[in-house]
Amino acid sequence: MSSRADIAVSYDLDPEFFRLWLDSRMNYTCGVFDDTDDLDTAQVAKLAVLHDFAHIAPQSRVLDIGCGWGNNLAYLTQERGVAEAHGITLSEAQYEEILRRDLPGVTVSCIDFRDFAPSDTFDAVQSICMIEHVCTPEEARAGHAVARYRDYFHKAWQWTSPGAYFALQTGLRDRLPRRPEDARELSWLGRTIFPGGMTPRAEDIIMAVGPYWEVMQLRTRREDYQRTTTHWRNRLRANEEHISDRWGRELFDTYDRYLTCCINSFARRHMTLSQWCLRRVDDPE
């Protein structure tokens, strides 16, 4: 699992920096561009897909594992009529931002998911690109990836009521880079932007999820993530002077390089994006 210090590197920068190049809701994950080229519209479409995958109703008690700055929690309570939504984050900055927003019907915990112990169960779970922080590169190299992901899915199973659904969105590793420079850039990205993180493989998820959740739907959106990261880079570059003046040239250059690496990785099929609809196995063997 990524440490609190690792998470701080990834997410505890000034929220105003992210606000300059993410969409207006600050979704830091792939949008869904089925009928649009507008980033804001695509991000709402993503939230709608994951709402439906989790079979959420207004009376549902919903858990968002890795809730970011609260954009999905706000969507659920303000636009889909959900009365109670709880978020988990390990980022102090994201936690403080959600508290600042004071969203009705929303509660949040700044906690490692492994230590989360809710007093009541949830009817639905969502997790949007958080599982990439569940297994470290060292754990994956030691052959522990499936075990780490299985622990994660077991926790979610323990926190839910019979009949619950789990909407999972995660990046996936696809084919290995053939060009040494691509491999070096991906390695740099992991060390610099997401230290302690590891993008899973589809087969790892399949093996890990089985005892506790049944895969009902799986959709990949590689081209959507390429378009999302292209939008982000365009917006970042449009704010180059402001970012450089306020936070320093190095930060702009680092994030420009990172987003370029993402765009290339999706274009060359080194990475893809997946959305999973999982149904709780109420009688696991």
Short mmCIF file of C-alpha atoms in Angstrom, two decimals:
data_model
loop_
_atom_site.label_atom_id
_atom_site.label_comp_id
_atom_site.label_asym_id
_atom_site.label_seq_id
_atom_site.Cartn_x
_atom_site.Cartn_y
_atom_site.Cartn_z
CA MET A 1 0.00 0.00 0.00
CA SER A 2 1.23 3.49 -0.80
CA SER A 3 2.30 5.32 2.34
CA ARG A 4 0.82 8.61 3.53
CA ALA A 5 4.06 10.28 2.37
CA ASP A 6 3.66 8.72 -1.10
CA ILE A 7 0.08 9.96 -1.30
CA ALA A 8 1.21 13.44 -0.28
CA VAL A 9 3.60 13.56 -3.25
CA SER A 10 0.75 12.67 -5.62
CA TYR A 11 -2.14 14.71 -4.23
CA ASP A 12 -1.09 17.20 -1.54
CA LEU A 13 0.00 19.95 -3.89
CA ASP A 14 -2.01 23.17 -3.79
CA PRO A 15 -5.54 22.31 -5.01
CA GLU A 16 -5.44 25.53 -7.05
CA PHE A 17 -2.71 23.99 -9.19
CA PHE A 18 -4.92 21.02 -10.11
CA ARG A 19 -7.90 23.32 -10.59
CA LEU A 20 -6.09 25.05 -13.46
CA TRP A 21 -5.93 21.99 -15.69
CA LEU A 22 -8.52 19.47 -14.50
CA ASP A 23 -12.23 19.89 -15.28
CA SER A 24 -14.38 22.28 -13.25
CA ARG A 25 -15.25 19.52 -10.73
CA MET A 26 -11.60 18.45 -10.32
CA ASN A 27 -11.96 14.86 -11.53
CA TYR A 28 -8.42 13.44 -11.64
CA THR A 29 -9.44 10.32 -13.59
CA CYS A 30 -10.56 9.34 -17.08
CA GLY A 31 -13.72 10.85 -18.56
CA VAL A 32 -16.18 9.14 -20.92
CA PHE A 33 -16.28 10.74 -24.37
CA ASP A 34 -19.07 8.68 -25.94
CA ASP A 35 -21.03 11.66 -27.30
CA THR A 36 -18.84 14.66 -26.60
CA ASP A 37 -15.40 16.21 -26.85
CA ASP A 38 -16.03 18.50 -23.87
CA LEU A 39 -14.00 17.55 -20.78
CA ASP A 40 -16.62 18.64 -18.22
CA THR A 41 -19.36 16.70 -20.01
CA ALA A 42 -17.14 13.63 -20.30
CA GLN A 43 -16.38 13.66 -16.58
CA VAL A 44 -20.07 13.80 -15.66
CA ALA A 45 -20.68 10.93 -18.08
CA LYS A 46 -18.01 8.92 -16.23
CA LEU A 47 -19.70 9.55 -12.90
CA ALA A 48 -23.04 8.48 -14.40
CA VAL A 49 -21.57 5.20 -15.70
CA LEU A 50 -20.12 4.37 -12.30
CA HIS A 51 -23.36 5.38 -10.56
CA ASP A 52 -25.21 2.86 -12.72
CA PHE A 53 -22.54 0.17 -12.32
CA ALA A 54 -22.95 0.44 -8.53
CA HIS A 55 -26.77 0.19 -8.81
CA ILE A 56 -27.14 3.24 -6.58
CA ALA A 57 -30.59 4.43 -5.51
CA PRO A 58 -31.49 7.55 -3.49
CA GLN A 59 -31.88 5.44 -0.36
CA SER A 60 -28.49 3.77 -0.84
CA ARG A 61 -25.72 4.26 1.69
CA VAL A 62 -22.66 4.67 -0.54
CA LEU A 63 -18.92 4.31 0.14
CA ASP A 64 -16.34 5.97 -2.13
CA ILE A 65 -12.88 4.45 -1.56
CA GLY A 66 -10.28 7.00 -2.64
CA CYS A 67 -12.70 9.91 -2.91
CA GLY A 68 -10.31 12.60 -4.14
CA TRP A 69 -11.49 16.16 -3.55
CA GLY A 70 -15.09 14.99 -3.19
CA ASN A 71 -16.36 15.45 -6.73
CA ASN A 72 -18.11 12.07 -6.88
CA LEU A 73 -19.54 12.49 -3.37
CA ALA A 74 -20.99 15.85 -4.44
CA TYR A 75 -22.39 14.33 -7.64
CA LEU A 76 -24.12 11.54 -5.71
CA THR A 77 -25.71 13.76 -3.08
CA GLN A 78 -26.43 16.89 -5.12
CA GLU A 79 -27.37 15.45 -8.52
CA ARG A 80 -28.50 11.87 -7.90
CA GLY A 81 -30.40 12.37 -4.66
CA VAL A 82 -28.29 10.07 -2.48
CA ALA A 83 -28.91 10.87 1.19
CA GLU A 84 -25.70 9.43 2.64
CA ALA A 85 -22.27 9.10 1.02
CA HIS A 86 -18.99 8.49 2.85
CA GLY A 87 -15.53 8.96 1.39
CA ILE A 88 -12.12 7.57 2.33
CA THR A 89 -8.87 9.31 1.41
CA LEU A 90 -5.31 9.13 2.65
CA SER A 91 -4.55 12.65 1.41
CA GLU A 92 -4.66 15.37 4.05
CA ALA A 93 -5.15 18.04 1.38
CA GLN A 94 -8.12 16.24 -0.17
CA TYR A 95 -9.64 15.59 3.25
CA GLU A 96 -9.37 19.27 4.17
CA GLU A 97 -10.90 20.30 0.83
CA ILE A 98 -13.95 18.07 1.40
CA LEU A 99 -14.41 19.43 4.91
CA ARG A 100 -14.15 22.97 3.53
CA ARG A 101 -16.87 22.25 0.98
CA ASP A 102 -19.25 21.13 3.78
CA LEU A 103 -21.35 18.98 1.45
CA PRO A 104 -24.78 17.98 2.86
CA GLY A 105 -25.09 14.21 3.26
CA VAL A 106 -21.33 13.70 2.89
CA THR A 107 -18.90 12.43 5.51
CA VAL A 108 -15.22 11.67 5.02
CA SER A 109 -12.40 9.83 6.77
CA CYS A 110 -8.68 10.51 6.31
CA ILE A 111 -7.55 6.94 6.87
CA ASP A 112 -5.77 3.97 5.34
CA PHE A 113 -8.54 1.78 3.94
CA ARG A 114 -7.10 -1.19 5.84
CA ASP A 115 -7.89 0.57 9.12
CA PHE A 116 -11.41 1.67 8.17
CA ALA A 117 -14.03 0.16 10.50
CA PRO A 118 -17.52 1.52 9.74
CA SER A 119 -20.28 1.11 12.31
CA ASP A 120 -22.80 0.09 9.65
CA THR A 121 -22.66 -1.57 6.24
CA PHE A 122 -23.00 0.10 2.85
CA ASP A 123 -25.41 -0.69 0.02
CA ALA A 124 -22.98 0.26 -2.74
CA VAL A 125 -19.25 0.85 -3.17
CA GLN A 126 -17.34 2.91 -5.71
CA SER A 127 -13.60 3.24 -6.15
CA ILE A 128 -12.26 5.43 -8.94
CA CYS A 129 -8.58 4.87 -9.71
CA MET A 130 -7.58 4.20 -6.10
CA ILE A 131 -6.61 0.54 -6.44
CA GLU A 132 -3.40 1.67 -8.16
CA HIS A 133 -2.19 2.58 -4.64
CA VAL A 134 -3.02 -0.79 -3.02
CA CYS A 135 0.11 -2.69 -4.11
CA THR A 136 3.61 -1.21 -4.17
CA PRO A 137 6.09 -2.03 -6.95
CA GLU A 138 8.19 -3.95 -4.42
CA GLU A 139 5.20 -6.07 -3.38
CA ALA A 140 4.33 -6.75 -7.02
CA ARG A 141 7.90 -7.84 -7.82
CA ALA A 142 7.77 -10.18 -4.82
CA GLY A 143 4.64 -11.83 -6.23
CA HIS A 144 2.18 -10.38 -3.70
CA ALA A 145 -0.04 -8.35 -6.03
CA VAL A 146 -3.02 -10.72 -6.13
CA ALA A 147 -2.94 -11.13 -2.35
CA ARG A 148 -2.93 -7.35 -1.83
CA TYR A 149 -5.85 -6.84 -4.22
CA ARG A 150 -7.75 -9.73 -2.66
CA ASP A 151 -7.40 -8.11 0.77
CA TYR A 152 -8.84 -4.94 -0.73
CA PHE A 153 -11.84 -6.71 -2.23
CA HIS A 154 -12.36 -8.66 1.00
CA LYS A 155 -12.48 -5.40 2.96
CA ALA A 156 -15.08 -4.01 0.57
CA TRP A 157 -17.08 -7.23 0.95
CA GLN A 158 -16.98 -6.92 4.74
CA TRP A 159 -18.23 -3.33 4.58
CA THR A 160 -21.26 -4.09 2.40
CA SER A 161 -24.74 -5.52 2.78
CA PRO A 162 -26.01 -8.57 0.85
CA GLY A 163 -26.94 -7.64 -2.70
CA ALA A 164 -24.44 -4.77 -2.90
CA TYR A 165 -22.69 -3.71 -6.10
CA PHE A 166 -19.18 -2.34 -6.51
CA ALA A 167 -18.24 0.08 -9.32
CA LEU A 168 -14.48 -0.05 -9.86
CA GLN A 169 -12.47 2.11 -12.24
CA THR A 170 -8.76 1.48 -12.63
CA GLY A 171 -5.92 1.86 -15.05
CA LEU A 172 -4.46 -1.39 -16.35
CA ARG A 173 -1.05 -2.31 -17.64
CA ASP A 174 -1.30 -3.60 -21.20
CA ARG A 175 1.61 -4.57 -23.44
CA LEU A 176 5.21 -4.00 -22.42
CA PRO A 177 7.02 -1.01 -23.95
CA ARG A 178 9.35 -2.11 -26.76
CA ARG A 179 11.29 1.14 -26.94
CA PRO A 180 13.76 1.69 -24.08
CA GLU A 181 12.86 5.37 -23.90
CA ASP A 182 9.18 4.50 -23.30
CA ALA A 183 10.14 2.13 -20.49
CA ARG A 184 12.32 4.81 -18.93
CA GLU A 185 9.54 7.39 -19.08
CA LEU A 186 7.03 5.05 -17.43
CA SER A 187 9.54 4.26 -14.71
CA TRP A 188 10.17 7.98 -14.19
CA LEU A 189 6.42 8.65 -13.98
CA GLY A 190 5.96 6.03 -11.27
CA ARG A 191 8.86 7.29 -9.18
CA THR A 192 8.07 10.98 -9.57
CA ILE A 193 4.29 11.40 -9.73
CA PHE A 194 2.92 8.26 -8.09
CA PRO A 195 5.62 6.84 -5.79
CA GLY A 196 4.53 3.65 -4.06
CA GLY A 197 1.84 3.03 -6.68
CA MET A 198 1.44 0.18 -9.15
CA THR A 199 -1.11 -0.11 -11.94
CA PRO A 200 -2.60 -3.64 -11.90
CA ARG A 201 -3.01 -6.12 -14.71
CA ALA A 202 -6.48 -7.34 -15.67
CA GLU A 203 -5.61 -10.92 -14.75
CA ASP A 204 -4.60 -9.82 -11.25
CA ILE A 205 -8.01 -8.22 -10.72
CA ILE A 206 -9.82 -11.29 -12.07
CA MET A 207 -7.94 -13.61 -9.73
CA ALA A 208 -8.30 -11.33 -6.71
CA VAL A 209 -11.96 -10.45 -7.01
CA GLY A 210 -13.37 -13.96 -7.40
CA PRO A 211 -14.04 -15.09 -3.83
CA TYR A 212 -16.05 -12.00 -2.93
CA TRP A 213 -17.38 -10.30 -6.06
CA GLU A 214 -18.76 -11.51 -9.39
CA VAL A 215 -17.75 -9.61 -12.52
CA MET A 216 -20.98 -8.54 -14.23
CA GLN A 217 -19.57 -6.04 -16.76
CA LEU A 218 -16.13 -4.92 -17.88
CA ARG A 219 -15.50 -1.99 -20.21
CA THR A 220 -12.13 -0.66 -21.35
CA ARG A 221 -11.64 2.97 -22.37
CA ARG A 222 -8.05 3.39 -23.51
CA GLU A 223 -8.86 6.04 -26.12
CA ASP A 224 -10.99 7.96 -23.61
CA TYR A 225 -8.03 8.21 -21.25
CA GLN A 226 -5.79 9.35 -24.09
CA ARG A 227 -8.32 12.11 -24.83
CA THR A 228 -8.64 13.00 -21.13
CA THR A 229 -4.89 13.38 -20.65
CA THR A 230 -4.65 15.38 -23.89
CA HIS A 231 -7.25 17.80 -22.54
CA TRP A 232 -5.29 18.04 -19.28
CA ARG A 233 -2.02 18.79 -21.07
CA ASN A 234 -3.65 21.40 -23.28
CA ARG A 235 -5.10 23.13 -20.23
CA LEU A 236 -1.80 22.87 -18.36
CA ARG A 237 0.06 24.46 -21.28
CA ALA A 238 -2.53 27.22 -21.54
CA ASN A 239 -1.59 28.14 -17.97
CA GLU A 240 2.18 27.71 -18.40
CA GLU A 241 3.14 31.26 -17.45
CA HIS A 242 0.84 31.41 -14.42
CA ILE A 243 1.98 28.02 -13.10
CA SER A 244 5.65 28.84 -13.60
CA ASP A 245 5.31 32.21 -11.87
CA ARG A 246 3.32 30.88 -8.91
CA TRP A 247 4.80 27.43 -8.25
CA GLY A 248 8.03 27.40 -10.25
CA ARG A 249 9.10 26.26 -13.71
CA GLU A 250 10.11 22.83 -12.45
CA LEU A 251 6.54 21.94 -11.46
CA PHE A 252 5.21 22.90 -14.89
CA ASP A 253 7.93 20.92 -16.69
CA THR A 254 7.38 17.88 -14.47
CA TYR A 255 3.64 17.74 -15.08
CA ASP A 256 3.99 18.48 -18.79
CA ARG A 257 6.38 15.53 -19.06
CA TYR A 258 4.04 13.35 -16.97
CA LEU A 259 0.98 14.08 -19.10
CA THR A 260 2.95 13.58 -22.32
CA CYS A 261 4.05 10.21 -21.00
CA CYS A 262 0.41 9.32 -20.24
CA ILE A 263 -0.76 10.33 -23.72
CA ASN A 264 1.97 8.24 -25.36
CA SER A 265 1.31 5.26 -23.08
CA PHE A 266 -2.35 5.13 -24.03
CA ALA A 267 -1.60 5.73 -27.72
CA ARG A 268 0.95 2.86 -27.77
CA ARG A 269 -1.22 0.52 -25.66
CA HIS A 270 1.20 0.33 -22.76
CA MET A 271 -1.74 1.35 -20.55
CA THR A 272 -5.51 1.21 -20.72
CA LEU A 273 -8.46 2.14 -18.51
CA SER A 274 -11.11 -0.25 -17.22
CA GLN A 275 -14.53 0.06 -15.59
CA TRP A 276 -15.92 -2.93 -13.68
CA CYS A 277 -19.42 -3.68 -12.45
CA LEU A 278 -19.07 -6.17 -9.59
CA ARG A 279 -21.88 -7.90 -7.70
CA ARG A 280 -21.35 -9.08 -4.14
CA VAL A 281 -21.06 -12.84 -3.62
CA ASP A 282 -23.25 -13.22 -0.56
CA ASP A 283 -22.14 -16.79 0.23
CA PRO A 284 -18.38 -16.93 -0.50
CA GLU A 285 -16.81 -20.35 -0.16
#
